[in-house]
Short mmCIF file of C-alpha atoms in Angstrom, two decimals:
data_model
loop_
_atom_site.label_atom_id
_atom_site.label_comp_id
_atom_site.label_asym_id
_atom_site.label_seq_id
_atom_site.Cartn_x
_atom_site.Cartn_y
_atom_site.Cartn_z
CA MET A 9 23.30 1.23 39.61
CA THR A 10 25.75 -1.65 39.27
CA ASN A 11 28.89 -1.39 37.18
CA ASP A 12 27.47 -3.90 34.67
CA THR A 13 24.26 -1.88 34.32
CA ALA A 14 26.20 1.35 33.94
CA THR A 15 28.42 -0.27 31.29
CA THR A 16 25.40 -1.57 29.38
CA THR A 17 23.67 1.81 29.52
CA GLY A 18 26.84 3.54 28.37
CA LEU A 19 27.28 1.16 25.46
CA ASP A 20 23.66 1.56 24.40
CA ALA A 21 24.10 5.34 24.34
CA ARG A 22 27.33 5.08 22.33
CA LEU A 23 25.67 2.83 19.76
CA GLU A 24 22.53 4.97 19.55
CA ALA A 25 24.64 8.05 18.81
CA HIS A 26 25.38 6.52 15.39
CA ARG A 27 21.85 5.35 14.52
CA VAL A 28 20.82 8.19 12.19
CA GLU A 29 24.00 8.17 10.08
CA LEU A 30 23.95 4.36 9.89
CA THR A 31 20.30 4.46 8.80
CA GLY A 32 21.25 6.91 6.08
CA TYR A 33 24.04 4.63 4.90
CA CYS A 34 21.85 1.51 4.91
CA TYR A 35 19.06 3.42 3.14
CA ARG A 36 21.43 4.43 0.36
CA MET A 37 22.62 0.82 0.09
CA LEU A 38 19.18 -0.79 0.11
CA GLY A 39 16.79 1.81 -1.35
CA SER A 40 14.19 1.00 1.32
CA SER A 41 13.50 3.02 4.45
CA PHE A 42 12.04 0.01 6.26
CA GLU A 43 14.82 -2.38 5.25
CA ALA A 44 17.35 0.26 6.31
CA GLU A 45 15.86 0.41 9.79
CA ASP A 46 15.89 -3.39 9.98
CA ALA A 47 19.54 -3.44 8.87
CA VAL A 48 20.55 -0.88 11.49
CA GLN A 49 18.71 -2.77 14.22
CA ASP A 50 20.53 -5.95 13.16
CA THR A 51 23.81 -3.98 13.21
CA MET A 52 23.14 -2.74 16.73
CA VAL A 53 22.28 -6.23 17.99
CA ARG A 54 25.41 -7.73 16.42
CA ALA A 55 27.57 -4.94 17.84
CA TRP A 56 26.09 -5.32 21.31
CA ARG A 57 26.55 -9.09 21.32
CA SER A 58 30.13 -9.01 20.05
CA PHE A 59 31.37 -5.87 21.79
CA GLU A 60 33.68 -7.87 24.03
CA LYS A 61 35.54 -8.97 20.87
CA PHE A 62 35.92 -5.36 19.69
CA GLU A 63 39.55 -4.66 20.45
CA GLY A 64 39.55 -0.98 19.62
CA ARG A 65 41.91 -1.36 16.66
CA SER A 66 39.55 0.96 14.77
CA SER A 67 37.05 3.53 16.00
CA LEU A 68 33.64 2.38 17.18
CA ARG A 69 32.13 4.23 14.21
CA SER A 70 34.32 2.36 11.69
CA TRP A 71 33.50 -0.94 13.37
CA LEU A 72 29.76 -0.22 13.15
CA TYR A 73 30.07 0.67 9.46
CA ARG A 74 31.87 -2.63 8.86
CA ILE A 75 29.00 -4.53 10.50
CA ALA A 76 26.35 -2.46 8.68
CA THR A 77 28.06 -3.01 5.33
CA ASN A 78 28.13 -6.76 5.84
CA VAL A 79 24.46 -6.75 6.88
CA CYS A 80 23.50 -4.79 3.74
CA LEU A 81 25.63 -6.97 1.43
CA ASP A 82 23.94 -10.05 2.89
CA MET A 83 20.51 -8.49 2.30
CA LEU A 84 21.44 -7.63 -1.30
CA THR A 85 22.63 -11.13 -2.24
CA ALA A 86 19.09 -11.93 -3.43
CA GLY A 87 19.70 -9.42 -6.23
CA ASN A 88 16.77 -7.20 -5.30
CA LYS A 89 17.20 -3.83 -6.99
CA ARG A 90 14.66 -1.13 -6.28
CA ALA A 91 13.47 1.19 -9.01
CA ARG A 92 11.30 4.13 -9.98
CA PRO A 93 8.53 3.75 -12.59
CA MET A 94 10.67 5.35 -15.31
CA ASP A 95 13.36 2.72 -14.71
CA LEU A 96 10.91 -0.05 -15.66
CA THR A 97 8.56 1.18 -18.39
CA GLU A 98 8.18 3.81 -21.06
CA SER A 99 6.20 6.96 -20.35
CA THR A 100 2.49 6.38 -20.96
CA PRO A 101 0.37 8.90 -22.91
CA LEU A 102 -2.69 10.01 -20.95
CA ALA A 103 -5.02 8.35 -23.46
CA ARG A 104 -3.56 4.94 -22.52
CA ALA A 105 -3.10 5.58 -18.81
CA ALA A 106 -3.88 2.56 -16.63
CA LEU A 107 -3.14 2.02 -12.95
CA SER A 108 -1.23 -1.27 -12.69
CA PRO A 109 0.33 -1.91 -9.27
CA ARG A 110 3.56 -3.81 -8.66
CA PRO A 111 4.72 -5.39 -5.37
CA ASP A 112 6.15 -3.16 -2.63
CA HIS A 113 9.67 -4.61 -3.00
CA THR A 114 9.81 -3.24 -6.57
CA TRP A 115 9.99 0.39 -5.57
CA LEU A 116 12.56 2.84 -4.35
CA GLU A 117 11.06 4.17 -1.13
CA PRO A 118 10.90 7.71 0.28
CA VAL A 119 12.40 8.51 3.67
CA PRO A 120 12.04 11.41 6.14
CA ASP A 121 15.17 13.58 6.27
CA SER A 122 15.19 13.32 10.05
CA ARG A 123 15.73 9.55 9.91
CA VAL A 124 18.78 9.58 7.66
CA LEU A 125 20.47 13.00 7.84
CA PRO A 126 22.35 13.60 11.11
CA ALA A 127 22.96 17.16 12.23
CA VAL A 128 26.36 18.37 11.02
CA GLU A 129 28.03 21.75 11.37
CA ASP A 130 29.79 21.80 7.99
CA PRO A 131 27.37 23.18 5.33
CA ALA A 132 29.27 21.43 2.52
CA GLU A 133 29.03 18.09 4.33
CA ALA A 134 25.30 18.66 4.92
CA ALA A 135 24.77 19.46 1.23
CA VAL A 136 26.52 16.27 0.10
CA ALA A 137 24.45 14.22 2.55
CA LYS A 138 21.19 15.69 1.22
CA GLU A 139 22.15 15.26 -2.41
CA SER A 140 23.04 11.62 -1.77
CA VAL A 141 19.53 10.67 -0.60
CA ARG A 142 17.67 12.42 -3.42
CA LEU A 143 15.53 10.14 -5.52
CA ALA A 144 17.57 10.51 -8.72
CA PHE A 145 20.85 9.67 -6.98
CA MET A 146 19.23 6.81 -5.09
CA ALA A 147 17.89 5.40 -8.37
CA ALA A 148 21.37 5.68 -9.89
CA LEU A 149 22.92 3.82 -6.94
CA GLN A 150 20.56 0.92 -7.63
CA GLN A 151 22.33 0.40 -10.97
CA LEU A 152 25.58 -0.48 -9.20
CA PRO A 153 26.63 -3.91 -7.93
CA PRO A 154 26.43 -3.96 -4.11
CA ARG A 155 30.18 -3.73 -3.38
CA GLN A 156 30.62 -0.88 -5.87
CA ARG A 157 27.68 0.84 -4.17
CA ALA A 158 29.43 0.52 -0.80
CA VAL A 159 32.74 1.82 -2.18
CA LEU A 160 31.09 4.84 -3.82
CA LEU A 161 29.18 5.75 -0.66
CA LEU A 162 32.12 5.31 1.67
CA ARG A 163 34.55 7.21 -0.57
CA GLU A 164 32.40 9.98 -2.06
CA VAL A 165 29.59 10.54 0.43
CA LEU A 166 31.30 9.73 3.72
CA ALA A 167 34.77 10.84 2.51
CA TRP A 168 36.65 7.81 3.81
CA ARG A 169 40.20 7.24 2.59
CA ALA A 170 40.77 4.39 0.13
CA SER A 171 42.87 2.59 2.74
CA GLU A 172 40.01 2.76 5.27
CA VAL A 173 37.52 1.37 2.75
CA ALA A 174 39.96 -1.39 1.79
CA GLU A 175 40.30 -2.38 5.45
CA LEU A 176 36.52 -2.36 5.96
CA LEU A 177 35.89 -4.51 2.86
CA GLU A 178 38.96 -6.67 3.50
CA THR A 179 40.40 -5.96 0.07
CA SER A 180 43.22 -3.94 -1.49
CA VAL A 181 43.44 -0.20 -2.10
CA ALA A 182 43.86 -0.95 -5.83
CA SER A 183 40.61 -2.93 -5.78
CA VAL A 184 38.80 -0.08 -4.03
CA ASN A 185 40.09 2.48 -6.54
CA SER A 186 39.08 0.25 -9.45
CA ALA A 187 35.58 -0.26 -8.03
CA LEU A 188 35.18 3.49 -7.51
CA GLN A 189 36.25 4.20 -11.10
CA ARG A 190 33.74 1.67 -12.47
CA ALA A 191 30.97 3.04 -10.25
CA ARG A 192 31.61 6.61 -11.42
CA ALA A 193 31.56 5.48 -15.06
CA THR A 194 28.24 3.67 -14.61
CA LEU A 195 26.61 6.70 -12.97
CA ALA A 196 27.87 8.96 -15.76
CA GLU A 197 26.45 6.63 -18.43
CA ARG A 198 23.06 6.20 -16.79
CA ARG A 199 22.11 9.71 -15.83
CA GLN A 200 18.75 9.58 -14.09
CA PRO A 201 15.69 11.83 -14.63
CA GLY A 202 15.72 14.35 -11.80
CA ALA A 203 19.52 14.48 -11.57
CA ASP A 204 19.43 18.20 -12.39
CA ALA A 205 17.18 19.03 -9.43
CA SER A 206 18.67 21.93 -7.51
CA VAL A 207 17.26 22.77 -4.09
CA SER A 208 18.90 25.28 -1.78
CA ASP A 209 19.46 24.44 1.88
CA PRO A 210 17.53 26.11 3.31
CA LEU A 211 15.14 26.90 0.45
CA ASP A 212 15.80 30.30 -1.07
CA GLU A 213 13.07 32.90 -1.40
CA GLU A 214 12.26 31.98 -5.00
CA GLN A 215 11.85 28.31 -4.12
CA GLN A 216 9.69 29.14 -1.11
CA LYS A 217 7.40 31.23 -3.30
CA LEU A 218 7.26 28.44 -5.90
CA LEU A 219 6.08 25.99 -3.23
CA GLU A 220 3.52 28.49 -1.92
CA ARG A 221 2.12 28.89 -5.43
CA TYR A 222 2.12 25.10 -5.83
CA VAL A 223 0.08 24.62 -2.64
CA ALA A 224 -2.42 27.29 -3.73
CA ALA A 225 -2.74 25.75 -7.21
CA PHE A 226 -3.06 22.16 -5.95
CA GLU A 227 -5.49 22.87 -3.11
CA GLY A 228 -7.54 25.05 -5.47
CA TYR A 229 -7.20 22.41 -8.20
CA ASP A 230 -6.34 25.23 -10.59
CA MET A 231 -4.82 23.44 -13.57
CA ALA A 232 -3.85 26.65 -15.36
CA ALA A 233 -1.89 27.82 -12.32
CA LEU A 234 -0.34 24.37 -11.88
CA THR A 235 0.70 24.25 -15.54
CA ALA A 236 2.58 27.54 -15.08
CA LEU A 237 4.64 25.92 -12.30
CA LEU A 238 5.52 22.67 -14.09
CA HIS A 239 8.50 22.30 -16.41
CA GLU A 240 7.41 21.30 -19.91
CA ASP A 241 9.15 17.93 -19.41
CA ALA A 242 7.98 17.44 -15.82
CA ILE A 243 7.52 13.84 -14.68
CA MET A 244 4.77 12.46 -12.45
CA THR A 245 5.08 9.04 -10.79
CA MET A 246 2.70 7.17 -8.47
CA PRO A 247 4.20 4.03 -6.90
CA PRO A 248 2.96 1.32 -6.39
CA PHE A 249 1.56 1.93 -9.91
CA ASP A 250 4.07 1.64 -12.73
CA LEU A 251 2.37 4.40 -14.73
CA TRP A 252 4.36 7.58 -15.21
CA LEU A 253 3.47 10.68 -17.16
CA THR A 254 5.56 13.31 -18.91
CA GLY A 255 4.63 16.93 -19.56
CA SER A 256 2.23 19.34 -17.92
CA ALA A 257 -0.64 18.56 -20.33
CA ASP A 258 -0.73 14.85 -19.46
CA ILE A 259 -0.14 15.49 -15.75
CA THR A 260 -2.96 18.00 -15.41
CA GLY A 261 -5.13 15.91 -17.74
CA PHE A 262 -4.68 12.94 -15.42
CA MET A 263 -5.52 15.05 -12.38
CA THR A 264 -8.84 16.14 -13.89
CA THR A 265 -9.83 12.64 -15.05
CA LEU A 266 -8.51 9.58 -13.16
CA GLY A 267 -7.32 11.83 -10.34
CA ALA A 268 -10.41 14.03 -10.12
CA SER A 269 -11.23 12.85 -6.58
CA CYS A 270 -8.20 14.82 -5.36
CA ALA A 271 -9.97 18.15 -5.90
CA ASP A 272 -10.28 20.19 -2.69
CA SER A 273 -7.36 18.36 -1.09
CA ARG A 274 -5.10 19.67 1.66
CA LEU A 275 -1.29 19.64 1.74
CA LEU A 276 0.99 19.64 4.81
CA PRO A 277 4.72 20.35 4.26
CA LEU A 278 7.38 17.74 4.99
CA GLN A 279 11.02 17.02 4.16
CA ALA A 280 11.84 13.80 2.31
CA ASN A 281 14.97 12.64 0.51
CA GLY A 282 16.63 16.02 0.86
CA LEU A 283 13.76 17.57 -1.10
CA PRO A 284 10.60 19.54 -0.30
CA GLY A 285 7.45 17.49 -0.09
CA PHE A 286 3.90 17.36 1.17
CA ALA A 287 1.51 15.04 2.91
CA HIS A 288 -1.49 14.95 0.59
CA TYR A 289 -4.92 14.50 2.17
CA LYS A 290 -8.02 14.26 -0.01
CA PRO A 291 -11.64 14.81 1.10
CA ASP A 292 -13.19 11.92 3.04
CA PRO A 293 -16.84 11.74 1.90
CA GLU A 294 -17.74 9.16 4.56
CA ALA A 295 -16.10 10.41 7.76
CA GLY A 296 -15.79 14.07 6.80
CA GLY A 297 -12.55 16.00 6.93
CA PHE A 298 -9.60 14.61 5.00
CA THR A 299 -8.00 11.19 4.61
CA PRO A 300 -4.36 10.38 3.69
CA TRP A 301 -3.72 9.89 0.00
CA ALA A 302 0.00 10.31 -0.78
CA VAL A 303 3.40 11.52 0.28
CA GLN A 304 4.49 13.90 -2.46
CA VAL A 305 8.18 14.55 -3.13
CA LEU A 306 9.00 17.44 -5.50
CA GLU A 307 12.06 17.99 -7.66
CA ILE A 308 12.79 21.60 -8.65
CA SER A 309 15.11 23.08 -11.24
CA ASP A 310 15.41 26.63 -12.61
CA GLY A 311 12.28 27.87 -10.88
CA ARG A 312 9.98 25.08 -12.10
CA ILE A 313 8.79 21.75 -10.75
CA THR A 314 10.48 18.98 -12.75
CA GLY A 315 9.46 15.94 -10.72
CA PHE A 316 6.19 15.25 -8.95
CA HIS A 317 6.45 11.89 -7.18
CA CYS A 318 3.46 10.56 -5.26
CA PHE A 319 3.92 7.58 -2.95
CA LEU A 320 0.45 6.18 -2.37
CA ASP A 321 0.90 3.48 0.28
CA THR A 322 -0.33 5.74 3.07
CA GLY A 323 -0.57 2.91 5.60
CA ARG A 324 3.23 2.69 5.49
CA TRP A 325 4.34 6.25 4.73
CA PHE A 326 2.18 8.39 6.99
CA PRO A 327 3.21 6.62 10.24
CA LEU A 328 6.85 6.66 9.08
CA PHE A 329 6.69 10.44 8.65
CA GLY A 330 4.76 10.89 11.92
CA LEU A 331 1.72 12.22 10.07
CA PRO A 332 -1.88 12.13 11.35
CA LEU A 333 -4.18 9.57 9.74
CA HIS A 334 -7.09 12.03 9.57
CA LEU A 335 -7.49 15.79 9.25
CA GLU A 336 -10.60 17.54 10.49
CA ALA A 337 -12.36 19.97 8.20
CA GLU A 338 -11.40 23.57 8.94
CA ALA A 339 -14.91 24.41 10.15
CA ASP A 340 -14.70 21.54 12.68
CA GLN A 341 -11.32 22.76 13.86
CA VAL A 342 -12.68 26.28 14.39
CA GLU A 343 -15.65 24.94 16.39
CA GLN A 344 -13.40 22.71 18.52
CA GLY A 345 -11.09 25.64 19.28
CA ALA A 346 -13.98 27.96 20.20
#
């Protein structure tokens, strides 16, 4: 191996070591898992091409965050601001429920924990990281102007000093402190549905049992059992449709009418946005077995499910989460294993 090859390989490894945390940062900035990956790839390419100009006046990590921030700010100049259904419309009573899709770029996107949450030893640091990718916090971030968003994330999520943020953004400490104060005030004024979600890390015994009961109720399509698990003000969303429902009666009513084809479904557990979730497969009447239908992300508070968010674009989400695009029926699986 030549010295140049060894240097290139070493630099690639050093850059890759920061990929997960940078993806998490760009995801929080942009609200899109796919745009975040594009932003990080752009960051890596820019860093690789200009590494000779990197004089080591800051750490490699700080330099990469500077590049990533500039990439994200450039991407946000178009003013795109991602949302959840409840940010755009009023809750719809079941009697008037209609499935009206909006373009992909409208929606706040889910993300696998593994893509945005690097392994850290400090439990408090891990908890902050998880809380900062939850759907309610992500929706709140979208209310902030891009530079305020960057300041809030760098100061409060990544725990950078004001002087470090000022250097990264090429501004003054006073400007950083002012932006942080305005960002905090905006978040306090616009408290998002789901902000009270409280999930232990790892899940405590009560939460584990709640999820087990949820799987049994959903797979059995037992609406009475599901009602007992839902908070009375629970919210159900289904991007790319802008419809959202409030309350267990409308949610279960929808599932037995417009959503009746989801009876006899199967759920596989996953972790998304620092929250418990499931890959939802519904019966495939043509091919047999089960076909992808949604990535579900659940919000939990005080022993009940308060948010039930179903992301239906399975062609995008199931590959992102590394999920199979077909499940065999259990009888087939038994025969194949015999």
